CSV table of C-alpha atoms and ligand atoms in Angstrom, one decimal:
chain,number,residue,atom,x,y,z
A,23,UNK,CA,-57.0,117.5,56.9
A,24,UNK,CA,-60.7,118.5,58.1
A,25,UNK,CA,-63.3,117.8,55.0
A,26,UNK,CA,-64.8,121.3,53.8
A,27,UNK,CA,-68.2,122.3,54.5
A,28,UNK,CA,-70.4,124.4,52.6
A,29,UNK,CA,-73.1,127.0,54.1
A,30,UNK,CA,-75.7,124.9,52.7
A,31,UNK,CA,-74.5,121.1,54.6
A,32,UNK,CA,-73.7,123.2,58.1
A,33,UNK,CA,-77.7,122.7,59.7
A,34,UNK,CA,-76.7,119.0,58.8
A,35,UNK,CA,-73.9,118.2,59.9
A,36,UNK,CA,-74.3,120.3,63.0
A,37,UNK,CA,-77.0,117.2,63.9
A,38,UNK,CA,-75.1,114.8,63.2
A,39,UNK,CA,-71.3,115.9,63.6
A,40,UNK,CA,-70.9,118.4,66.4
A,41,UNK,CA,-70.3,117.9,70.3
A,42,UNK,CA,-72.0,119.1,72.7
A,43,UNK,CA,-70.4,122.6,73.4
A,44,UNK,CA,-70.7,123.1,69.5
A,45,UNK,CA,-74.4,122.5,69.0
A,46,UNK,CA,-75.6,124.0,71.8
A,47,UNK,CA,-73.4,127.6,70.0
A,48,UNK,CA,-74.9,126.5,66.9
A,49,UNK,CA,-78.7,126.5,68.5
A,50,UNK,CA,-78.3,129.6,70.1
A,51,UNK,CA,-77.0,131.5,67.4
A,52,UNK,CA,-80.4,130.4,65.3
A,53,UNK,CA,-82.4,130.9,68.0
A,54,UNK,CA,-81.2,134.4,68.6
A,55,UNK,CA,-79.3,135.9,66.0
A,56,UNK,CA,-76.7,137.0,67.9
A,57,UNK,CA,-73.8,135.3,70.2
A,58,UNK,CA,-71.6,137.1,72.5
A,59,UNK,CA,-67.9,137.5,71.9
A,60,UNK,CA,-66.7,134.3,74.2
A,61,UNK,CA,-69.2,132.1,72.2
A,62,UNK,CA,-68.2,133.9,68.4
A,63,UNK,CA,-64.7,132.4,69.4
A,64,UNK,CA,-65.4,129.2,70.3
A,65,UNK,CA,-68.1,128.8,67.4
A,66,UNK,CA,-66.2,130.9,64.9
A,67,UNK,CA,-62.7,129.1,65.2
A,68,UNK,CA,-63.9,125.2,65.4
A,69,UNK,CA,-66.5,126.1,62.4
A,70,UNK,CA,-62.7,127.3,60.6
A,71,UNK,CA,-61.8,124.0,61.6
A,72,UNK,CA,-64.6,122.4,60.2
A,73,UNK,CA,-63.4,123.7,56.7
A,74,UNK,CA,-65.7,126.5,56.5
A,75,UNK,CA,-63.9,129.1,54.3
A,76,UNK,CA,-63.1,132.9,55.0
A,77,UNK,CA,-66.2,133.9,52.6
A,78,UNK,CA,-68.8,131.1,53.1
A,79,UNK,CA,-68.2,131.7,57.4
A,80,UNK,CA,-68.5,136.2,56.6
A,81,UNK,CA,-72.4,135.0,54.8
A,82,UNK,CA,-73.1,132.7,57.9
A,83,UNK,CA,-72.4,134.7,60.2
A,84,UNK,CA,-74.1,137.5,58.7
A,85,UNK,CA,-77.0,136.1,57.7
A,86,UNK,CA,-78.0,135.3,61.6
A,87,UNK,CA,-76.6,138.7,62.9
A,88,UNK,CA,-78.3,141.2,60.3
A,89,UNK,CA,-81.4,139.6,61.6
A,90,UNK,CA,-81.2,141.1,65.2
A,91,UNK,CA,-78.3,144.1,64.3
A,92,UNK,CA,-78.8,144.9,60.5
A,93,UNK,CA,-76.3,144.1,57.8
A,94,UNK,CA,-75.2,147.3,58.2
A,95,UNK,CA,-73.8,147.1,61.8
A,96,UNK,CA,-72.5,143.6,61.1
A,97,UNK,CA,-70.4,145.2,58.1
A,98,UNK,CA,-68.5,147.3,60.9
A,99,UNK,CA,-68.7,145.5,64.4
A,100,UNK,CA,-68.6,141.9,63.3
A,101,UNK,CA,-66.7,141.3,60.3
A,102,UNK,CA,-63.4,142.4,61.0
A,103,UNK,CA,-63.3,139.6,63.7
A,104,UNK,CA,-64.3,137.1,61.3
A,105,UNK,CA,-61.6,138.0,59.1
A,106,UNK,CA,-59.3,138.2,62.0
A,107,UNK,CA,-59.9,135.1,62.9
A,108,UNK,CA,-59.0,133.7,59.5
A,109,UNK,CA,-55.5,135.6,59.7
A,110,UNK,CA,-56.5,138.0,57.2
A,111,UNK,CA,-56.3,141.6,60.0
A,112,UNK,CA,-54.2,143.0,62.4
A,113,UNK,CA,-51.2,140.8,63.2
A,114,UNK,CA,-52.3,138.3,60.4
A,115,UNK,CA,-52.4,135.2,62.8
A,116,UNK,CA,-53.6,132.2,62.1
A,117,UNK,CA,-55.4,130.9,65.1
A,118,UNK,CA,-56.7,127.5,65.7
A,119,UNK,CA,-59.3,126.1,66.9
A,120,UNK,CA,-60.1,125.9,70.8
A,121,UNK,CA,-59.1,122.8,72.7
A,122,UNK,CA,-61.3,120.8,75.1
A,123,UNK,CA,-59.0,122.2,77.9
A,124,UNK,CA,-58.9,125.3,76.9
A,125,UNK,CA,-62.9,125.0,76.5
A,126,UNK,CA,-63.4,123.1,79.8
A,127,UNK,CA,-61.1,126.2,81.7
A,128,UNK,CA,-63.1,129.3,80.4
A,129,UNK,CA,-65.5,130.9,82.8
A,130,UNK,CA,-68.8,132.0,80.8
A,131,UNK,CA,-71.1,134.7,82.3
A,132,UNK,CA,-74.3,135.5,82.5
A,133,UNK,CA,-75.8,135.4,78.5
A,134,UNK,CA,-72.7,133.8,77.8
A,135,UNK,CA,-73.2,130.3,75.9
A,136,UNK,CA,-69.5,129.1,74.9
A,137,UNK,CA,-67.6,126.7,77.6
A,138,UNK,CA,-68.4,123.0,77.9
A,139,UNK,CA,-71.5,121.6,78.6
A,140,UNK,CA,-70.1,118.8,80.7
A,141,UNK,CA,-68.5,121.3,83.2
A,142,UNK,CA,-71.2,124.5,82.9
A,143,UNK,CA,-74.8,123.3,82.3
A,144,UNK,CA,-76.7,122.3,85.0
A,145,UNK,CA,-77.7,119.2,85.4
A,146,UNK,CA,-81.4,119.4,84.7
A,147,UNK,CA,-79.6,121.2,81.3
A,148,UNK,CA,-77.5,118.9,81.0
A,149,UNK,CA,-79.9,116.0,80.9
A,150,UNK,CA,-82.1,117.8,78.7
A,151,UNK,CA,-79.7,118.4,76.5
A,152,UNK,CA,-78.5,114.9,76.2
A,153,UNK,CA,-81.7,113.5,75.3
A,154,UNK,CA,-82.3,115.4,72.6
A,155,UNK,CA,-78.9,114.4,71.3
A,156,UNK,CA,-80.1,110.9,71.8
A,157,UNK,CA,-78.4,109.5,74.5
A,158,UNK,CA,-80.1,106.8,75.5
A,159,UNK,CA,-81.2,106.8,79.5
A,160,UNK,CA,-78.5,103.7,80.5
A,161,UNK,CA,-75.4,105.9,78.5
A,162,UNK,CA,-77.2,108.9,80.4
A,163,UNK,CA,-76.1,107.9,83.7
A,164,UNK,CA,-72.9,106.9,82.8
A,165,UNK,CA,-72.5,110.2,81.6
A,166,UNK,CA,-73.4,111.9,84.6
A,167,UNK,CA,-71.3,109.7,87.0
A,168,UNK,CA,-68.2,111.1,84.7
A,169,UNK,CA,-69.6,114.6,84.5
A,170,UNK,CA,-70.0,114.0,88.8
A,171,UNK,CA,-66.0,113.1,89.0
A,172,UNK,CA,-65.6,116.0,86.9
A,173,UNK,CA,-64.2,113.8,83.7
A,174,UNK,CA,-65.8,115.9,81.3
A,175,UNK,CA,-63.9,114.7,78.5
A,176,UNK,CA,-64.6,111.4,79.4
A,177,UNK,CA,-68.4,112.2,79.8
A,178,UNK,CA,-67.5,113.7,75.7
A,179,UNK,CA,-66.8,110.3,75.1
A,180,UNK,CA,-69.3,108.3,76.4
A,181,UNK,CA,-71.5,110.7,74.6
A,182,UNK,CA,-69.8,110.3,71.3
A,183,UNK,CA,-69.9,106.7,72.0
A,184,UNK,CA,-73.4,106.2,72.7
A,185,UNK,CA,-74.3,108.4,69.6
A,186,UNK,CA,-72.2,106.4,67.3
A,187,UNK,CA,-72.6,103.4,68.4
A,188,UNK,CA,-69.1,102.2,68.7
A,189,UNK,CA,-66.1,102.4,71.3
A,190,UNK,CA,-64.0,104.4,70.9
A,191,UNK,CA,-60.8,104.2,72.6
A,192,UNK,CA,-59.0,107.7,71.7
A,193,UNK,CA,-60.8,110.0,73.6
A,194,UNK,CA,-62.2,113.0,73.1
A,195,UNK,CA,-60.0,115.9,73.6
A,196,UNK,CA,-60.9,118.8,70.7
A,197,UNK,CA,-64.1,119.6,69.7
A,198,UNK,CA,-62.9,118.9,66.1
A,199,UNK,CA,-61.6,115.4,66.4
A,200,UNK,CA,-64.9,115.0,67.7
A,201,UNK,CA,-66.1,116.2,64.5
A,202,UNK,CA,-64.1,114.2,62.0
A,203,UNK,CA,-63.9,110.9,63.9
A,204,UNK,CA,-68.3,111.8,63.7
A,205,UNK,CA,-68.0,112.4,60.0
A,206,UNK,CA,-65.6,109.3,59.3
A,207,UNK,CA,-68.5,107.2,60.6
A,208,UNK,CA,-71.1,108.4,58.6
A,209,UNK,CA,-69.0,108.2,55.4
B,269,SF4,FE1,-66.8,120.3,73.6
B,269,SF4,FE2,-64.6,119.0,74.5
B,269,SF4,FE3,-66.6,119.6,76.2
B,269,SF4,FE4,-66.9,117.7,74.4
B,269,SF4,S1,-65.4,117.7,76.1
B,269,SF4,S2,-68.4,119.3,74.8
B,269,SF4,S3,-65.8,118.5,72.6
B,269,SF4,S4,-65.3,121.1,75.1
């Protein structure tokens, strides 16, 4: 029961809308055209989530990757995993979005830029990062005394919190709760 989002809302509701470990994807993939496979995953299946269909995700994700690869080579690397994703090649599965857990537990590598933020910035990054989200300095440190006791989903929380401007007493625990308990508030 995830709202849809068009191709033309996504820069939007990205700022608004998306956790952490989503934004940062969603910055990187601007920046440089190009995500490795950990990070297409993570992006690629919560951005499914998000209500992004089949055709409208193939033109995003094209649109960045043709800039650094060519249309050409994205036609024939890329897009068959897009399409996978959506169930529609190979064993026609439909897979779901990442969890938090499943997020928190992955081990990106060099160039990689999928995982959690909470668990694999730095935190110099980490800080950084929260600011210009526009966590304010008190929520900050309350943040990073979660993110020290390695409660990252908690440290979600207090982010989504702070953001928001309300308690909220569920919790994060998917990046795509996180999105339409965001999108609910600004309704
Ligand atoms: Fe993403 Fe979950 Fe980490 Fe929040 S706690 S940044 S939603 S993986």
């Amino acid at each position: 029961e995830f709202a849809e989002v068009s191709i033309k809302d996504i820069d939007q509701v990205a700022k608004s809308s998306f956790p952490l470990c989503m934004r940062h994807l969603f910055e990187k993939l601007r920046e440089d055209h190009h995500l490795k496979h950990g990070g297409r995953m993570q992006l690629g299946l919560f951005l499914k989530g998000v209500g992004l269909k089949l055709d409208d995700a193939l033109a995003f994700w094209k649109a960045e990757f043709s800039q650094k690869v060519g249309a050409e080579r994205f036609d024939k690397e890329y897009a068959y995993s897009i399409r996978h994703n959506y169930g529609r090649e190979g064993k026609r599965t439909d897979y779901t979005p990442y969890s938090c857990q499943k997020i928190i537990s992955s081990t990106p590598g060099v160039g990689d830029h999928h995982g959690c933020p909470y668990r694999h910035f730095s935190e110099e990054n980490l800080r950084a990062a929260l600011s210009r989200m526009g966590v304010n300095s008190g929520a900050l440190e309350n943040v990073m005394d979660k993110v020290r006791n390695r409660h990252y989903q908690l440290a979600c929380t207090l982010t989504f919190e702070s953001i928001h401007g309300l308690s909220y007493d569920a919790g994060i625990n998917h990046p795509n709760q996180y999105f339409s308990d965001s999108q609910k508030f600004f309704k």
